[in-house]
Structure formats: structure tokens, C-alpha cells
């Protein structure tokens, strides 16, 4: 039987609810600690819908959740670092916003990828690859903005990794100690790293110019 328009409209909605619920629960509770029933309940979806949309079961849903969470956070990064933005100021603001988000959620906010990645990196290749692709997409955004601001591609990549590690580590520590202080400390370090990368880029360009003149 051919699907009706109403069926076609309903299926993506149900699938989206499953993925959104999985992103939220897996990131807060962990992949192993979250049962399928909890995801279905949160998504208000019938049991059969999970295997209809994800024949591979929980693992396939987990990979989809990682991909979706990665895309959502990439969009957030793109809004924090719009094209042409002052990347030093944007970096400082990103850590301030992360600190405010943690405080406003009573330290319940978790990175949509990191919690799951730590759990599955050594034992689930499908999900590890999905997490790695999500992280790489974030590094691409940072790298693109830093290159546009004047860094070399190599230096932009290094600074992007620094900023990424600083914010991920600071979120973990802040949640654990229930204080936003680590994020403010890491934010200053990240801002300094971006400023230093820009200064080095200006020096490199000046040096090449002098050598060529």
C-alpha cells in the first residue's frame, strides 16, 4: 500500500521525537544507563516505532542521536561565530554563555556528544565514528572562522583544537564541582590562545612581506 500524505508527515515527526529524546537522555544519563523504554516514553512514541525507524535498535538510534546532536551544536557554533565576527570576542562570549547555561540548568546541561563519546569510544565503532564526525564538524567551523580572521590553516587548526578542549574540559569540571568558575578560567585561556594565534598570523604575513620586498 502506498503511504498517504498524512503517513508521510507523521513518520519524520515521530523519528525526530525519538532522536531528540535520545540526544537529551543519552547526554544527561549516559548511553548504557538509558533504556529504550525511557526514550520511547520521552518521545511519546509506540514501541514498534523504534525498530521501524532504526532497524539496528539502540545502537543505530545512538549513532543518529550523535549525528543530530553534532549538527545542532554546529549550528550553535555558527551563530556564536558568525562570518566576519571578531573571533576573540566571540570566543570570550562563548564561554560566558556556556557558564550561564550551566548555571541556569543547575549544572544539568551536558554536551550532546561528549558524554556518549566517552562511553562508546572503545567498544562501538559505529557510534565512535559518528561522534568523531560531529567533533570534526565543530572544529571545521572554528578553523574556518580563524582562517578568515587571518590565521594560517595550520595555526587555525591548532587553536581550534585548543578552544574545543578547553570548553569541553571546563564543562565537565564545572558540572562536577557545580561551579562555573572553571569555565571562566578556561574562557580566559581560550581567548588568549585565539588572540595569540591572530598576532602570530599578522607577524607571519609581515615577515613574508619583508622577505619579498
PDB file of C-alpha atoms in Angstrom:
ATOM      1  CA  UNK A   1       0.000   0.000   0.000  1.00  0.00           C
ATOM      2  CA  UNK A   2       1.360   3.433  -0.906  1.00  0.00           C
ATOM      3  CA  UNK A   3       1.934   5.812   2.004  1.00  0.00           C
ATOM      4  CA  UNK A   4      -0.617   8.561   2.363  1.00  0.00           C
ATOM      5  CA  UNK A   5       0.385  12.219   2.793  1.00  0.00           C
ATOM      6  CA  UNK A   6      -0.627  12.044   6.463  1.00  0.00           C
ATOM      7  CA  UNK A   7       1.581   8.988   6.967  1.00  0.00           C
ATOM      8  CA  UNK A   8       4.480  10.685   5.252  1.00  0.00           C
ATOM      9  CA  UNK A   9       4.025  13.684   7.519  1.00  0.00           C
ATOM     10  CA  UNK A  10       3.787  11.596  10.678  1.00  0.00           C
ATOM     11  CA  UNK A  11       6.859   9.418  10.217  1.00  0.00           C
ATOM     12  CA  UNK A  12       9.534  12.141  10.199  1.00  0.00           C
ATOM     13  CA  UNK A  13       7.838  13.735  13.213  1.00  0.00           C
ATOM     14  CA  UNK A  14       7.964  10.503  15.197  1.00  0.00           C
ATOM     15  CA  UNK A  15      11.532   9.834  14.144  1.00  0.00           C
ATOM     16  CA  UNK A  16      12.555  13.349  15.110  1.00  0.00           C
ATOM     17  CA  UNK A  17      10.990  12.937  18.537  1.00  0.00           C
ATOM     18  CA  UNK A  18      12.885   9.708  19.074  1.00  0.00           C
ATOM     19  CA  UNK A  19      16.197  11.270  18.099  1.00  0.00           C
ATOM     20  CA  UNK A  20      15.642  14.431  20.157  1.00  0.00           C
ATOM     21  CA  UNK A  21      14.684  12.400  23.205  1.00  0.00           C
ATOM     22  CA  UNK A  22      17.704  10.157  22.718  1.00  0.00           C
ATOM     23  CA  UNK A  23      20.064  13.143  22.469  1.00  0.00           C
ATOM     24  CA  UNK A  24      18.694  14.594  25.692  1.00  0.00           C
ATOM     25  CA  UNK A  25      18.626  11.367  27.709  1.00  0.00           C
ATOM     26  CA  UNK A  26      21.899   9.899  26.444  1.00  0.00           C
ATOM     27  CA  UNK A  27      23.779  13.152  27.062  1.00  0.00           C
ATOM     28  CA  UNK A  28      22.432  13.537  30.611  1.00  0.00           C
ATOM     29  CA  UNK A  29      22.236   9.922  31.768  1.00  0.00           C
ATOM     30  CA  UNK A  30      24.677   8.093  29.542  1.00  0.00           C
ATOM     31  CA  UNK A  31      24.050   5.627  26.721  1.00  0.00           C
ATOM     32  CA  UNK A  32      24.217   2.436  28.757  1.00  0.00           C
ATOM     33  CA  UNK A  33      22.119   3.761  31.630  1.00  0.00           C
ATOM     34  CA  UNK A  34      19.271   4.881  29.375  1.00  0.00           C
ATOM     35  CA  UNK A  35      16.788   2.204  28.420  1.00  0.00           C
ATOM     36  CA  UNK A  36      14.777   2.111  25.232  1.00  0.00           C
ATOM     37  CA  UNK A  37      11.559   2.418  27.219  1.00  0.00           C
ATOM     38  CA  UNK A  38      12.744   5.729  28.659  1.00  0.00           C
ATOM     39  CA  UNK A  39      13.418   7.103  25.181  1.00  0.00           C
ATOM     40  CA  UNK A  40      10.053   5.913  23.892  1.00  0.00           C
ATOM     41  CA  UNK A  41       8.265   7.411  26.876  1.00  0.00           C
ATOM     42  CA  UNK A  42      10.011  10.758  26.488  1.00  0.00           C
ATOM     43  CA  UNK A  43       9.270  10.756  22.757  1.00  0.00           C
ATOM     44  CA  UNK A  44       5.655   9.653  23.297  1.00  0.00           C
ATOM     45  CA  UNK A  45       6.230   7.041  20.630  1.00  0.00           C
ATOM     46  CA  UNK A  46       4.903   3.460  20.381  1.00  0.00           C
ATOM     47  CA  UNK A  47       7.398   0.657  20.960  1.00  0.00           C
ATOM     48  CA  UNK A  48       7.282  -0.586  17.387  1.00  0.00           C
ATOM     49  CA  UNK A  49       8.338   2.806  16.055  1.00  0.00           C
ATOM     50  CA  UNK A  50      11.910   2.381  17.309  1.00  0.00           C
ATOM     51  CA  UNK A  51      12.658  -0.628  15.129  1.00  0.00           C
ATOM     52  CA  UNK A  52      10.611   0.792  12.286  1.00  0.00           C
ATOM     53  CA  UNK A  53      12.895   3.823  12.051  1.00  0.00           C
ATOM     54  CA  UNK A  54      16.033   2.201  13.485  1.00  0.00           C
ATOM     55  CA  UNK A  55      16.216  -1.484  12.495  1.00  0.00           C
ATOM     56  CA  UNK A  56      19.613  -1.671  14.199  1.00  0.00           C
ATOM     57  CA  UNK A  57      17.966  -0.866  17.516  1.00  0.00           C
ATOM     58  CA  UNK A  58      19.554   1.210  20.243  1.00  0.00           C
ATOM     59  CA  UNK A  59      22.979   1.348  18.566  1.00  0.00           C
ATOM     60  CA  UNK A  60      21.556   2.832  15.372  1.00  0.00           C
ATOM     61  CA  UNK A  61      19.466   5.265  17.387  1.00  0.00           C
ATOM     62  CA  UNK A  62      22.605   6.244  19.307  1.00  0.00           C
ATOM     63  CA  UNK A  63      24.505   6.974  16.101  1.00  0.00           C
ATOM     64  CA  UNK A  64      21.573   9.048  14.820  1.00  0.00           C
ATOM     65  CA  UNK A  65      21.460  10.938  18.121  1.00  0.00           C
ATOM     66  CA  UNK A  66      25.175  11.719  17.876  1.00  0.00           C
ATOM     67  CA  UNK A  67      24.786  12.969  14.309  1.00  0.00           C
ATOM     68  CA  UNK A  68      21.777  15.095  15.227  1.00  0.00           C
ATOM     69  CA  UNK A  69      23.391  16.484  18.376  1.00  0.00           C
ATOM     70  CA  UNK A  70      26.525  17.296  16.411  1.00  0.00           C
ATOM     71  CA  UNK A  71      24.552  19.165  13.768  1.00  0.00           C
ATOM     72  CA  UNK A  72      22.597  21.097  16.381  1.00  0.00           C
ATOM     73  CA  UNK A  73      25.758  22.184  18.200  1.00  0.00           C
ATOM     74  CA  UNK A  74      27.465  23.089  14.925  1.00  0.00           C
ATOM     75  CA  UNK A  75      24.576  25.445  14.196  1.00  0.00           C
ATOM     76  CA  UNK A  76      25.034  26.939  17.656  1.00  0.00           C
ATOM     77  CA  UNK A  77      28.744  27.479  16.989  1.00  0.00           C
ATOM     78  CA  UNK A  78      27.941  29.137  13.675  1.00  0.00           C
ATOM     79  CA  UNK A  79      25.610  31.536  15.475  1.00  0.00           C
ATOM     80  CA  UNK A  80      28.246  32.318  18.116  1.00  0.00           C
ATOM     81  CA  UNK A  81      30.911  32.764  15.414  1.00  0.00           C
ATOM     82  CA  UNK A  82      29.000  34.392  12.529  1.00  0.00           C
ATOM     83  CA  UNK A  83      31.037  35.142   9.399  1.00  0.00           C
ATOM     84  CA  UNK A  84      33.070  38.318   9.871  1.00  0.00           C
ATOM     85  CA  UNK A  85      32.756  38.300  13.670  1.00  0.00           C
ATOM     86  CA  UNK A  86      35.590  39.331  15.965  1.00  0.00           C
ATOM     87  CA  UNK A  87      36.788  35.825  16.825  1.00  0.00           C
ATOM     88  CA  UNK A  88      38.480  36.926  20.057  1.00  0.00           C
ATOM     89  CA  UNK A  89      35.266  38.487  21.324  1.00  0.00           C
ATOM     90  CA  UNK A  90      33.199  35.548  20.056  1.00  0.00           C
ATOM     91  CA  UNK A  91      35.434  33.105  21.915  1.00  0.00           C
ATOM     92  CA  UNK A  92      35.118  35.042  25.161  1.00  0.00           C
ATOM     93  CA  UNK A  93      31.340  35.228  24.727  1.00  0.00           C
ATOM     94  CA  UNK A  94      31.031  31.508  24.031  1.00  0.00           C
ATOM     95  CA  UNK A  95      32.495  30.615  27.422  1.00  0.00           C
ATOM     96  CA  UNK A  96      30.353  33.199  29.202  1.00  0.00           C
ATOM     97  CA  UNK A  97      27.245  31.784  27.528  1.00  0.00           C
ATOM     98  CA  UNK A  98      28.248  28.231  28.431  1.00  0.00           C
ATOM     99  CA  UNK A  99      28.698  29.276  32.065  1.00  0.00           C
ATOM    100  CA  UNK A 100      25.287  30.947  32.101  1.00  0.00           C
ATOM    101  CA  UNK A 101      23.681  27.868  30.547  1.00  0.00           C
ATOM    102  CA  UNK A 102      25.164  25.622  33.226  1.00  0.00           C
ATOM    103  CA  UNK A 103      24.019  27.946  35.997  1.00  0.00           C
ATOM    104  CA  UNK A 104      20.510  28.250  34.531  1.00  0.00           C
ATOM    105  CA  UNK A 105      20.147  24.459  34.257  1.00  0.00           C
ATOM    106  CA  UNK A 106      21.522  23.831  37.754  1.00  0.00           C
ATOM    107  CA  UNK A 107      24.560  22.200  36.120  1.00  0.00           C
ATOM    108  CA  UNK A 108      22.377  19.709  34.316  1.00  0.00           C
ATOM    109  CA  UNK A 109      23.449  20.746  30.823  1.00  0.00           C
ATOM    110  CA  UNK A 110      25.748  18.273  29.088  1.00  0.00           C
ATOM    111  CA  UNK A 111      27.478  18.337  25.739  1.00  0.00           C
ATOM    112  CA  UNK A 112      25.273  16.358  23.307  1.00  0.00           C
ATOM    113  CA  UNK A 113      28.272  14.298  22.194  1.00  0.00           C
ATOM    114  CA  UNK A 114      30.923  14.120  24.923  1.00  0.00           C
ATOM    115  CA  UNK A 115      29.011  12.016  27.465  1.00  0.00           C
ATOM    116  CA  UNK A 116      28.203   9.366  24.870  1.00  0.00           C
ATOM    117  CA  UNK A 117      31.623   9.503  23.190  1.00  0.00           C
ATOM    118  CA  UNK A 118      33.449   8.780  26.439  1.00  0.00           C
ATOM    119  CA  UNK A 119      31.278   5.730  26.963  1.00  0.00           C
ATOM    120  CA  UNK A 120      31.401   4.177  23.494  1.00  0.00           C
ATOM    121  CA  UNK A 121      34.749   5.212  22.007  1.00  0.00           C
ATOM    122  CA  UNK A 122      36.446   1.903  22.779  1.00  0.00           C
ATOM    123  CA  UNK A 123      33.617  -0.539  22.192  1.00  0.00           C
ATOM    124  CA  UNK A 124      31.310   0.695  19.433  1.00  0.00           C
ATOM    125  CA  UNK A 125      32.866   1.685  16.123  1.00  0.00           C
ATOM    126  CA  UNK A 126      29.634   2.926  14.531  1.00  0.00           C
ATOM    127  CA  UNK A 127      28.975   5.356  17.355  1.00  0.00           C
ATOM    128  CA  UNK A 128      32.642   6.306  17.721  1.00  0.00           C
ATOM    129  CA  UNK A 129      32.722   7.328  14.065  1.00  0.00           C
ATOM    130  CA  UNK A 130      29.507   9.337  14.472  1.00  0.00           C
ATOM    131  CA  UNK A 131      30.966  11.156  17.496  1.00  0.00           C
ATOM    132  CA  UNK A 132      34.266  11.802  15.701  1.00  0.00           C
ATOM    133  CA  UNK A 133      32.424  13.239  12.696  1.00  0.00           C
ATOM    134  CA  UNK A 134      30.403  15.525  14.963  1.00  0.00           C
ATOM    135  CA  UNK A 135      33.505  16.803  16.746  1.00  0.00           C
ATOM    136  CA  UNK A 136      35.269  17.330  13.430  1.00  0.00           C
ATOM    137  CA  UNK A 137      32.366  19.412  12.129  1.00  0.00           C
ATOM    138  CA  UNK A 138      32.746  21.739  15.136  1.00  0.00           C
ATOM    139  CA  UNK A 139      36.494  22.049  14.582  1.00  0.00           C
ATOM    140  CA  UNK A 140      35.803  22.915  10.947  1.00  0.00           C
ATOM    141  CA  UNK A 141      33.602  25.849  11.952  1.00  0.00           C
ATOM    142  CA  UNK A 142      36.243  27.196  14.335  1.00  0.00           C
ATOM    143  CA  UNK A 143      39.027  26.621  11.840  1.00  0.00           C
ATOM    144  CA  UNK A 144      37.145  28.389   9.056  1.00  0.00           C
ATOM    145  CA  UNK A 145      36.463  31.420  11.233  1.00  0.00           C
ATOM    146  CA  UNK A 146      40.068  31.608  12.447  1.00  0.00           C
ATOM    147  CA  UNK A 147      41.435  31.355   8.901  1.00  0.00           C
ATOM    148  CA  UNK A 148      39.057  34.095   7.761  1.00  0.00           C
ATOM    149  CA  UNK A 149      40.322  36.247  10.643  1.00  0.00           C
ATOM    150  CA  UNK A 150      43.920  35.914   9.490  1.00  0.00           C
ATOM    151  CA  UNK A 151      45.444  32.708  10.872  1.00  0.00           C
ATOM    152  CA  UNK A 152      47.242  30.194   8.697  1.00  0.00           C
ATOM    153  CA  UNK A 153      45.360  26.938   8.136  1.00  0.00           C
ATOM    154  CA  UNK A 154      47.811  25.026  10.339  1.00  0.00           C
ATOM    155  CA  UNK A 155      47.635  27.509  13.195  1.00  0.00           C
ATOM    156  CA  UNK A 156      43.840  27.812  12.883  1.00  0.00           C
ATOM    157  CA  UNK A 157      43.522  24.055  13.319  1.00  0.00           C
ATOM    158  CA  UNK A 158      45.750  24.072  16.405  1.00  0.00           C
ATOM    159  CA  UNK A 159      43.852  26.942  18.016  1.00  0.00           C
ATOM    160  CA  UNK A 160      40.505  25.326  17.173  1.00  0.00           C
ATOM    161  CA  UNK A 161      41.597  22.156  18.975  1.00  0.00           C
ATOM    162  CA  UNK A 162      42.767  24.235  21.956  1.00  0.00           C
ATOM    163  CA  UNK A 163      39.444  26.071  22.226  1.00  0.00           C
ATOM    164  CA  UNK A 164      37.493  22.843  21.787  1.00  0.00           C
ATOM    165  CA  UNK A 165      39.429  21.017  24.503  1.00  0.00           C
ATOM    166  CA  UNK A 166      39.212  23.964  26.872  1.00  0.00           C
ATOM    167  CA  UNK A 167      35.456  24.275  26.667  1.00  0.00           C
ATOM    168  CA  UNK A 168      34.766  20.537  26.795  1.00  0.00           C
ATOM    169  CA  UNK A 169      37.058  20.045  29.769  1.00  0.00           C
ATOM    170  CA  UNK A 170      35.705  23.113  31.542  1.00  0.00           C
ATOM    171  CA  UNK A 171      32.094  21.984  31.120  1.00  0.00           C
ATOM    172  CA  UNK A 172      32.976  18.596  32.602  1.00  0.00           C
ATOM    173  CA  UNK A 173      34.783  20.131  35.572  1.00  0.00           C
ATOM    174  CA  UNK A 174      32.104  22.772  36.144  1.00  0.00           C
ATOM    175  CA  UNK A 175      29.363  20.144  36.208  1.00  0.00           C
ATOM    176  CA  UNK A 176      31.375  18.019  38.611  1.00  0.00           C
ATOM    177  CA  UNK A 177      32.232  20.780  41.093  1.00  0.00           C
ATOM    178  CA  UNK A 178      28.954  22.602  40.446  1.00  0.00           C
ATOM    179  CA  UNK A 179      30.635  25.910  39.803  1.00  0.00           C
ATOM    180  CA  UNK A 180      31.030  27.986  36.655  1.00  0.00           C
ATOM    181  CA  UNK A 181      34.488  29.146  37.775  1.00  0.00           C
ATOM    182  CA  UNK A 182      36.346  26.583  35.589  1.00  0.00           C
ATOM    183  CA  UNK A 183      34.536  27.883  32.523  1.00  0.00           C
ATOM    184  CA  UNK A 184      35.565  31.456  33.262  1.00  0.00           C
ATOM    185  CA  UNK A 185      39.178  30.369  33.786  1.00  0.00           C
ATOM    186  CA  UNK A 186      39.192  28.284  30.611  1.00  0.00           C
ATOM    187  CA  UNK A 187      37.483  31.110  28.734  1.00  0.00           C
ATOM    188  CA  UNK A 188      40.340  33.468  29.511  1.00  0.00           C
ATOM    189  CA  UNK A 189      42.855  30.857  28.324  1.00  0.00           C
ATOM    190  CA  UNK A 190      40.897  30.232  25.114  1.00  0.00           C
ATOM    191  CA  UNK A 191      40.544  33.950  24.401  1.00  0.00           C
ATOM    192  CA  UNK A 192      44.289  34.416  24.893  1.00  0.00           C
ATOM    193  CA  UNK A 193      45.006  31.482  22.580  1.00  0.00           C
ATOM    194  CA  UNK A 194      42.861  32.985  19.806  1.00  0.00           C
ATOM    195  CA  UNK A 195      44.438  36.430  20.253  1.00  0.00           C
ATOM    196  CA  UNK A 196      47.927  34.896  20.162  1.00  0.00           C
ATOM    197  CA  UNK A 197      47.037  32.969  17.015  1.00  0.00           C
ATOM    198  CA  UNK A 198      45.893  36.158  15.301  1.00  0.00           C
ATOM    199  CA  UNK A 199      49.026  38.027  16.395  1.00  0.00           C
ATOM    200  CA  UNK A 200      51.185  35.211  15.026  1.00  0.00           C
ATOM    201  CA  UNK A 201      49.289  35.358  11.748  1.00  0.00           C
ATOM    202  CA  UNK A 202      49.952  39.081  11.429  1.00  0.00           C
ATOM    203  CA  UNK A 203      53.633  38.517  12.214  1.00  0.00           C
ATOM    204  CA  UNK A 204      53.874  35.726   9.644  1.00  0.00           C
ATOM    205  CA  UNK A 205      52.320  37.885   6.945  1.00  0.00           C
ATOM    206  CA  UNK A 206      54.567  40.824   7.849  1.00  0.00           C
ATOM    207  CA  UNK A 207      57.640  38.623   7.760  1.00  0.00           C
ATOM    208  CA  UNK A 208      56.793  37.255   4.353  1.00  0.00           C
ATOM    209  CA  UNK A 209      56.130  40.727   3.112  1.00  0.00           C
ATOM    210  CA  UNK A 210      59.511  41.989   4.300  1.00  0.00           C
ATOM    211  CA  UNK A 211      61.243  38.994   2.772  1.00  0.00           C
ATOM    212  CA  UNK A 212      59.584  39.553  -0.555  1.00  0.00           C
ATOM    213  CA  UNK A 213      60.217  43.312  -0.702  1.00  0.00           C
TER     214      UNK A 213
END
